[in-house]
Short mmCIF file of C-alpha atoms (C1' of nucleotides) in Angstrom, two decimals:
data_model
loop_
_atom_site.label_atom_id
_atom_site.label_comp_id
_atom_site.label_asym_id
_atom_site.label_seq_id
_atom_site.Cartn_x
_atom_site.Cartn_y
_atom_site.Cartn_z
CA MET A 1 -65.06 -19.95 1.58
CA SER A 2 -61.46 -19.86 0.90
CA PHE A 3 -58.68 -21.57 3.18
CA HIS A 4 -57.79 -18.93 4.84
CA ASP A 5 -61.49 -18.24 6.32
CA THR A 6 -61.63 -21.02 7.87
CA SER A 7 -59.71 -19.24 11.02
CA ASN A 8 -63.07 -17.48 11.09
CA THR A 9 -64.94 -20.99 11.68
CA GLY A 10 -62.78 -21.31 15.21
CA LEU A 11 -61.92 -24.85 14.85
CA GLY A 12 -58.04 -23.07 15.58
CA LEU A 13 -56.92 -23.95 11.80
CA GLY A 14 -54.53 -20.29 12.25
CA LEU A 15 -51.68 -20.12 10.22
CA GLY A 16 -49.27 -18.39 11.92
CA LEU A 17 -47.59 -15.31 11.45
CA GLY A 18 -44.69 -14.97 8.53
CA LEU A 19 -41.03 -14.98 8.08
CA VAL A 20 -39.61 -11.50 8.20
CA SER A 21 -37.36 -11.58 5.22
CA PHE A 22 -33.51 -9.67 5.46
CA HIS A 23 -34.95 -8.17 1.71
CA ASP A 24 -35.32 -5.33 3.45
CA GLN A 25 -30.76 -4.98 4.25
CA SER A 26 -30.49 -4.39 1.06
CA GLU A 27 -31.60 -0.91 1.23
CA ASN A 28 -29.31 0.40 -1.89
CA CYS A 29 -30.00 -1.81 -4.37
CA MET A 30 -33.60 -3.46 -3.73
CA LYS A 31 -35.28 -0.61 -1.90
CA SER A 32 -38.63 -1.33 -4.36
CA THR A 33 -39.24 -4.76 -4.38
CA ASN A 34 -38.41 -7.66 -1.83
CA ASP A 35 -37.53 -9.26 -4.81
CA PRO A 36 -33.71 -9.47 -5.89
CA LEU A 37 -33.19 -11.04 -8.57
CA ARG A 38 -35.93 -8.79 -10.19
CA GLU A 39 -34.17 -5.67 -8.99
CA ILE A 40 -30.98 -6.84 -10.35
CA HIS A 41 -32.36 -7.27 -13.80
CA LYS A 42 -33.18 -4.26 -14.08
CA ILE A 43 -29.67 -3.05 -11.61
CA LYS A 44 -27.68 -5.24 -14.45
CA LYS A 45 -30.33 -2.62 -17.82
CA VAL A 46 -29.94 0.72 -16.81
CA GLU A 47 -26.84 1.24 -14.71
CA ASN A 48 -23.08 -1.07 -13.47
CA PRO A 49 -23.72 -3.70 -10.58
CA SER A 50 -21.08 -3.26 -9.15
CA LYS A 51 -22.90 0.05 -7.58
CA CYS A 52 -24.67 -1.96 -5.56
CA ASN A 53 -21.67 -4.45 -4.98
CA SER A 54 -20.69 -2.14 -1.83
CA THR A 55 -24.00 -2.73 -0.31
CA TYR A 56 -22.98 -6.21 0.25
CA PRO A 57 -18.98 -6.25 0.70
CA SER A 58 -19.28 -9.50 2.86
CA LEU A 59 -21.33 -11.36 1.11
CA THR A 60 -19.35 -13.79 -0.68
CA LEU A 61 -21.15 -16.76 -1.33
CA GLY A 62 -20.72 -18.06 -5.26
CA PRO A 63 -19.11 -21.15 -5.70
CA PRO A 64 -15.76 -22.01 -5.37
CA ASP A 65 -12.85 -21.44 -7.49
CA ASP A 66 -12.52 -24.69 -9.33
CA ASP A 67 -15.71 -24.74 -11.25
CA ASP A 68 -16.94 -21.67 -11.96
CA ASP A 69 -15.92 -18.20 -13.21
CA ASP A 70 -18.23 -14.97 -12.59
CA ASP A 71 -16.12 -13.29 -15.06
CA ASP A 72 -18.23 -15.22 -17.89
CA GLU A 73 -21.73 -14.01 -16.45
CA VAL A 74 -20.10 -10.22 -16.21
CA ASN A 75 -19.26 -10.71 -20.78
CA ASN A 76 -21.99 -12.58 -20.49
CA GLN A 77 -19.57 -14.62 -23.60
CA PRO A 78 -21.04 -17.54 -24.66
CA PRO A 79 -18.94 -21.09 -23.76
CA SER A 80 -16.50 -22.69 -26.06
CA SER A 81 -17.06 -25.59 -24.01
CA LYS A 82 -19.35 -27.50 -22.66
CA THR A 83 -18.26 -26.90 -19.14
CA GLU A 84 -18.91 -23.67 -19.35
CA SER A 85 -22.65 -23.65 -21.07
CA TYR A 86 -24.44 -23.44 -17.99
CA GLU A 87 -21.90 -20.36 -16.97
CA TYR A 88 -23.23 -18.56 -20.47
CA PHE A 89 -27.07 -19.28 -19.54
CA ARG A 90 -26.61 -18.67 -15.27
CA PRO A 91 -27.46 -14.81 -15.63
CA HIS A 92 -31.01 -15.49 -16.86
CA VAL A 93 -32.13 -18.85 -15.91
CA SER A 94 -32.90 -19.64 -12.33
CA SER A 95 -31.35 -16.03 -12.25
CA PRO A 96 -29.81 -16.65 -8.30
CA SER A 97 -26.55 -17.14 -9.88
CA ALA A 98 -26.53 -13.32 -11.25
CA VAL A 99 -26.72 -11.75 -7.61
CA SER A 100 -24.49 -14.22 -6.51
CA SER A 101 -24.48 -11.71 -3.53
CA PHE A 102 -27.66 -12.08 -2.55
CA SER A 103 -28.71 -15.40 -2.45
CA ASN A 104 -28.43 -18.35 -0.11
CA TYR A 105 -26.21 -21.23 0.47
CA SER A 106 -29.23 -23.31 -1.45
CA SER A 107 -29.13 -20.94 -4.52
CA ILE A 108 -25.78 -21.80 -5.26
CA LYS A 109 -25.50 -25.28 -4.24
CA ARG A 110 -28.66 -25.47 -6.69
CA GLU A 111 -26.33 -23.68 -9.21
CA ARG A 112 -23.60 -26.49 -8.37
CA ASP A 113 -25.60 -29.45 -9.02
CA GLN A 114 -26.77 -28.57 -12.35
CA VAL A 115 -23.05 -27.66 -13.83
CA LEU A 116 -21.96 -30.78 -12.01
CA TRP A 117 -25.32 -32.47 -13.77
CA GLU A 118 -25.02 -31.24 -17.01
CA LYS A 119 -21.38 -32.35 -16.78
CA GLU A 120 -22.17 -35.80 -15.60
CA PHE A 121 -24.54 -36.51 -18.42
CA GLU A 122 -22.87 -34.65 -21.04
CA VAL A 123 -25.64 -32.72 -21.95
CA GLU A 124 -27.82 -29.22 -22.68
CA VAL A 125 -30.24 -28.11 -20.43
CA GLU A 126 -32.67 -25.41 -21.97
CA LYS A 127 -29.46 -23.63 -24.24
CA VAL A 128 -32.51 -22.40 -26.30
CA PRO A 129 -36.04 -21.66 -24.28
CA THR A 130 -38.05 -24.04 -24.80
CA ARG A 131 -40.64 -22.16 -25.93
CA VAL A 132 -40.74 -19.46 -28.32
CA GLY A 133 -42.17 -16.91 -26.73
CA ASP A 134 -40.01 -17.18 -23.38
CA VAL A 135 -37.36 -14.75 -25.16
CA ASP A 136 -38.19 -10.49 -24.17
CA GLU A 137 -37.82 -8.05 -27.15
CA ASP A 138 -33.77 -8.25 -24.66
CA GLY A 139 -33.26 -11.92 -25.95
CA ASN A 140 -33.14 -12.47 -22.02
CA PRO A 141 -35.75 -15.86 -21.26
CA ARG A 142 -39.12 -15.02 -18.98
CA LYS A 143 -38.39 -15.92 -15.30
CA LYS A 144 -40.59 -17.96 -15.51
CA LEU A 145 -41.99 -20.11 -17.93
CA ARG A 146 -45.34 -22.24 -18.32
CA LEU A 147 -45.13 -25.59 -18.61
CA THR A 148 -46.86 -27.44 -21.25
CA LYS A 149 -49.43 -29.37 -20.75
CA GLU A 150 -47.72 -32.05 -22.16
CA GLN A 151 -44.94 -31.71 -19.31
CA ALA A 152 -47.93 -31.14 -16.10
CA ALA A 153 -49.01 -33.84 -17.34
CA VAL A 154 -45.92 -36.46 -17.58
CA LEU A 155 -45.15 -34.76 -13.77
CA GLU A 156 -48.85 -35.24 -12.88
CA GLU A 157 -48.85 -39.38 -13.69
CA ASN A 158 -45.26 -38.96 -12.39
CA PHE A 159 -47.01 -37.88 -9.16
CA ARG A 160 -49.36 -40.09 -8.51
CA GLU A 161 -47.04 -42.62 -8.66
CA HIS A 162 -44.58 -41.15 -5.59
CA SER A 163 -45.17 -37.87 -4.78
CA THR A 164 -41.20 -37.17 -3.57
CA LEU A 165 -38.69 -37.81 -6.49
CA ASN A 166 -34.95 -39.21 -5.49
CA PRO A 167 -32.01 -37.22 -7.56
CA LYS A 168 -32.45 -39.94 -10.01
CA GLN A 169 -36.42 -40.11 -10.88
CA LYS A 170 -35.47 -36.32 -10.55
CA GLN A 171 -32.74 -36.37 -12.66
CA GLU A 172 -34.60 -38.36 -15.17
CA LEU A 173 -37.64 -37.21 -15.32
CA ALA A 174 -35.98 -33.62 -15.80
CA MET A 175 -34.19 -35.31 -19.24
CA LYS A 176 -37.41 -36.74 -20.32
CA LEU A 177 -39.09 -33.41 -20.43
CA ASN A 178 -36.38 -31.03 -20.94
CA LEU A 179 -35.84 -29.08 -18.18
CA ARG A 180 -33.84 -28.22 -15.04
CA ALA A 181 -33.85 -30.79 -12.61
CA ARG A 182 -34.54 -27.57 -10.34
CA GLN A 183 -37.69 -27.40 -11.89
CA VAL A 184 -38.92 -30.36 -11.93
CA GLU A 185 -38.43 -30.24 -7.83
CA VAL A 186 -39.80 -26.98 -7.27
CA TRP A 187 -42.98 -28.63 -9.03
CA PHE A 188 -42.99 -31.24 -7.58
CA GLN A 189 -43.13 -29.09 -3.85
CA ASN A 190 -45.67 -26.66 -5.50
CA ARG A 191 -47.86 -29.84 -5.95
CA ARG A 192 -47.03 -31.54 -2.03
CA ALA A 193 -48.16 -27.65 -1.38
CA ARG A 194 -51.39 -28.19 -2.79
CA THR A 195 -51.94 -31.43 -2.18
CA LYS A 196 -51.58 -29.90 1.16
CA LEU A 197 -54.10 -27.01 0.82
CA LYS A 198 -57.00 -29.08 -0.63
CA GLN A 199 -56.52 -31.61 1.66
CA THR A 200 -56.00 -28.54 4.99
CA GLU A 201 -59.52 -27.67 2.61
CA SER A 202 -61.61 -30.11 2.37
CA ASP A 203 -60.67 -31.31 6.65
CA CYS A 204 -61.31 -27.78 7.73
CA GLU A 205 -64.98 -28.00 5.23
CA LEU A 206 -65.63 -31.64 7.36
CA LEU A 207 -65.05 -30.17 10.92
CA LYS A 208 -67.48 -27.09 10.02
CA LYS A 209 -69.88 -29.33 8.76
CA CYS A 210 -69.42 -31.70 12.42
CA CYS A 211 -69.47 -28.61 14.63
CA ASP A 212 -72.75 -27.57 12.35
CA THR A 213 -74.28 -30.74 13.01
CA LEU A 214 -73.22 -30.75 16.69
CA THR A 215 -74.88 -27.24 17.58
CA GLU A 216 -77.79 -28.75 16.60
CA GLU A 217 -77.78 -32.22 18.27
CA ASN A 218 -77.15 -29.54 20.93
CA LYS A 219 -80.11 -27.32 20.11
CA LYS A 220 -82.10 -30.44 19.92
CA LEU A 221 -80.67 -31.65 23.41
CA GLN A 222 -81.11 -28.59 25.31
CA LYS A 223 -84.91 -28.94 24.00
CA GLU A 224 -85.47 -32.41 25.63
CA LEU A 225 -83.96 -30.67 29.24
CA GLN A 226 -86.60 -28.76 29.25
CA GLU A 227 -89.02 -30.54 28.46
CA LEU A 228 -88.40 -32.59 31.09
CA LYS A 229 -87.28 -30.04 33.60
CA SER A 230 -91.06 -29.05 33.48
CA ILE A 231 -92.33 -32.81 33.55
CA GLN A 232 -90.36 -33.45 36.98
CA ALA A 233 -92.53 -29.80 37.97
CA THR A 234 -96.02 -32.05 37.45
CA PRO A 235 -96.48 -34.83 40.02
CA MET A 236 -96.04 -38.32 38.02
CA PRO A 237 -99.03 -40.84 37.08
CA LEU A 238 -98.05 -43.37 40.19
CA TYR A 239 -99.34 -46.06 37.39
CA MET A 240 -95.41 -44.78 35.40
CA GLN A 241 -93.48 -45.48 38.47
CA ILE A 242 -91.98 -48.44 37.44
CA PRO A 243 -90.21 -50.05 40.21
CA ALA A 244 -86.21 -49.58 40.73
CA ALA A 245 -85.33 -53.20 40.12
CA THR A 246 -86.72 -52.88 36.73
CA LEU A 247 -84.49 -50.03 35.68
CA CYS A 248 -81.10 -49.97 33.52
CA ILE A 249 -78.83 -47.41 32.54
CA CYS A 250 -77.34 -47.55 28.68
CA PRO A 251 -74.06 -47.27 29.39
CA SER A 252 -73.36 -45.39 26.23
CA CYS A 253 -76.27 -42.87 26.41
CA GLU A 254 -75.88 -42.79 30.74
CA ARG A 255 -79.88 -42.43 29.88
CA ILE A 256 -82.47 -44.41 31.67
CA CYS A 257 -84.54 -47.59 30.10
CA GLY A 258 -86.63 -50.34 30.91
CA GLY A 259 -85.10 -53.31 31.62
CA ASN A 260 -85.35 -55.48 28.94
CA ASN A 261 -84.25 -54.21 26.32
CA ASN A 262 -85.31 -56.97 23.10
CA SER A 263 -88.53 -57.04 24.31
CA ASP A 264 -89.44 -54.89 20.94
CA GLY A 265 -86.93 -57.49 18.82
CA GLY A 266 -85.54 -54.72 18.21
CA ASN A 267 -88.07 -52.67 15.50
CA ASN A 268 -88.42 -50.10 16.21
CA ASN A 269 -88.15 -47.44 13.63
CA ASN A 270 -84.68 -45.24 14.83
CA GLY A 271 -82.57 -48.08 15.03
CA SER A 272 -82.44 -48.03 19.07
CA SER A 273 -82.26 -51.45 21.35
CA HIS A 274 -84.39 -48.93 23.70
CA THR A 275 -87.86 -49.76 24.00
CA THR A 276 -88.69 -48.53 27.75
CA SER A 277 -86.91 -45.37 27.74
CA LEU A 278 -88.76 -43.08 30.14
CA LEU A 279 -87.93 -39.78 27.83
CA ILE A 280 -91.36 -39.37 28.54
CA GLY A 281 -92.67 -35.83 25.54
CA SER A 282 -89.39 -36.72 23.51
CA LYS A 283 -89.60 -37.21 20.23
CA THR A 284 -87.05 -38.49 18.88
CA HIS A 285 -84.13 -40.42 20.65
CA HIS A 286 -81.00 -39.40 18.66
CA HIS A 287 -78.70 -42.30 19.29
CA SER A 288 -79.19 -43.24 15.32
CA PHE A 289 -77.68 -40.18 15.29
CA TYR A 290 -74.31 -41.40 15.40
CA LYS A 291 -74.86 -44.30 12.97
CA SER A 292 -76.08 -42.43 10.22
CA ASN A 293 -74.65 -40.37 7.85
CA LYS A 294 -75.06 -37.52 8.73
CA TYR A 295 -72.60 -37.13 11.53
CA PRO A 296 -68.91 -38.50 9.97
CA PHE A 297 -66.95 -39.22 12.58
CA PRO A 298 -67.45 -42.48 14.02
CA HIS A 299 -68.93 -42.70 17.95
CA SER A 300 -66.67 -44.91 19.80
CA SER A 301 -69.67 -46.02 21.98
CA SER A 302 -72.48 -46.91 19.71
CA ALA A 303 -72.63 -49.58 19.39
CA ALA A 304 -73.96 -50.01 23.03
CA CYS A 305 -77.66 -48.34 22.26
"C1'" DT B 1 -19.85 -42.34 21.93
"C1'" DC B 2 -19.86 -37.20 22.13
"C1'" DT B 3 -20.30 -33.20 19.60
"C1'" DC B 4 -19.97 -30.44 15.67
"C1'" DG B 5 -20.34 -28.48 11.17
"C1'" DG B 6 -21.25 -29.20 6.37
"C1'" DC B 7 -24.52 -30.63 3.54
"C1'" DT B 8 -29.14 -32.04 1.52
"C1'" DG B 9 -33.81 -32.26 1.23
"C1'" DG B 10 -38.71 -30.92 2.23
"C1'" DA B 11 -41.66 -27.65 4.14
"C1'" DC B 12 -43.36 -23.09 4.24
"C1'" DA B 13 -44.20 -18.27 3.78
"C1'" DT B 14 -44.12 -15.37 -0.05
"C1'" DT B 15 -42.81 -12.92 -4.72
"C1'" DA B 16 -44.10 -12.20 -9.36
"C1'" DC B 17 -45.54 -13.75 -13.79
"C1'" DT B 18 -49.37 -15.90 -16.61
"C1'" DT B 19 -53.90 -16.65 -17.71
"C1'" DC B 20 -58.67 -15.65 -18.38
"C1'" DA B 21 -63.16 -13.56 -16.64
"C1'" DG C 1 -58.02 -2.14 -23.36
"C1'" DA C 2 -57.85 -2.49 -18.04
"C1'" DT C 3 -58.48 -4.27 -14.26
"C1'" DG C 4 -59.29 -8.29 -10.71
"C1'" DA C 5 -58.69 -13.31 -9.44
"C1'" DA C 6 -57.07 -16.71 -9.92
"C1'" DG C 7 -53.41 -20.59 -10.85
"C1'" DT C 8 -48.72 -21.24 -10.64
"C1'" DA C 9 -43.51 -20.69 -11.60
"C1'" DA C 10 -39.89 -19.71 -8.74
"C1'" DT C 11 -37.16 -18.07 -4.75
"C1'" DG C 12 -36.00 -17.58 -0.34
"C1'" DT C 13 -35.91 -19.45 5.10
"C1'" DC C 14 -35.90 -22.57 8.15
"C1'" DC C 15 -35.23 -26.53 9.89
"C1'" DA C 16 -34.47 -31.79 10.93
"C1'" DG C 17 -32.11 -35.34 9.66
"C1'" DC C 18 -27.75 -37.47 7.60
"C1'" DC C 19 -22.72 -38.07 8.26
"C1'" DG C 20 -17.24 -37.32 8.83
"C1'" DA C 21 -14.16 -35.30 11.11
#
DNA sequence: TCTCGGCTGGACATTACTTCA
DNA sequence: GATGAAGTAATGTCCAGCCGA
């Protein structure tokens, strides 16, 4: 059973409605897909991107001029200095930069962070693809890289220690794995999402079992009730008429019991301490139910029985 | 002290690519 | 080889919290 199927269990775990993307506004440049990056790559290959700029004349969310120079990515010239290295990669690494006019603030911010970080640590990350197969025939790295087993193992190990990273840990891990900090950040985000999804799935399974068990229990009780009603319809023999003073009501199940609960020393088979329950005709007493492993949730008042 | 705007990180929904049966 | 499902890297958006003006 998939996670989404669980909405049919009636357990109220359905998901909300999705968001309406504003990508659809990009009628001229992104009509065929919701992925502006993919579309931009196509555009860059076949035609002058400036044709699309007219569609977004006002979306100029690019980084400030002091640390950015978009001319580099247009010309796609190799960097002349270390500080320009990231610009050299921007068109194909974390590609939103190539389409800054389409990007939101987050993309810009992350790019700027990356540039600043590389400047600070005097490193250049992913100047070459990490693996041979990551380059297509045009020499552009694939949009999506598969992490190596070693990288995934290290990330997994770190995730076990702490599911979130502070900026320093993120940078260190990125350097260690020769990844961008953004990649580490994304991996942890996705990893948290997967963990939560699995937890939700297991919770749902648990609730479903619980629901099934309660349904079964309900059937038994209904049957028991029917038996009681049938007994009530027939006159009770005199020897079964126990004086009311000797009776008590179990606080847990509110059933009428005999006065002395310890009369048999608690040695009854089903774990119940009731000795002279008046549920005549009932073959099972369900107080033991909540004490068993059949029922996953603790029964707060089960101790009374 | 309160308010407002910018910034940040996380959650979430979604897309697109990769792998595998 | 084609295909569909599953896994997952990556992106975009929203939101809450923090901080300085």
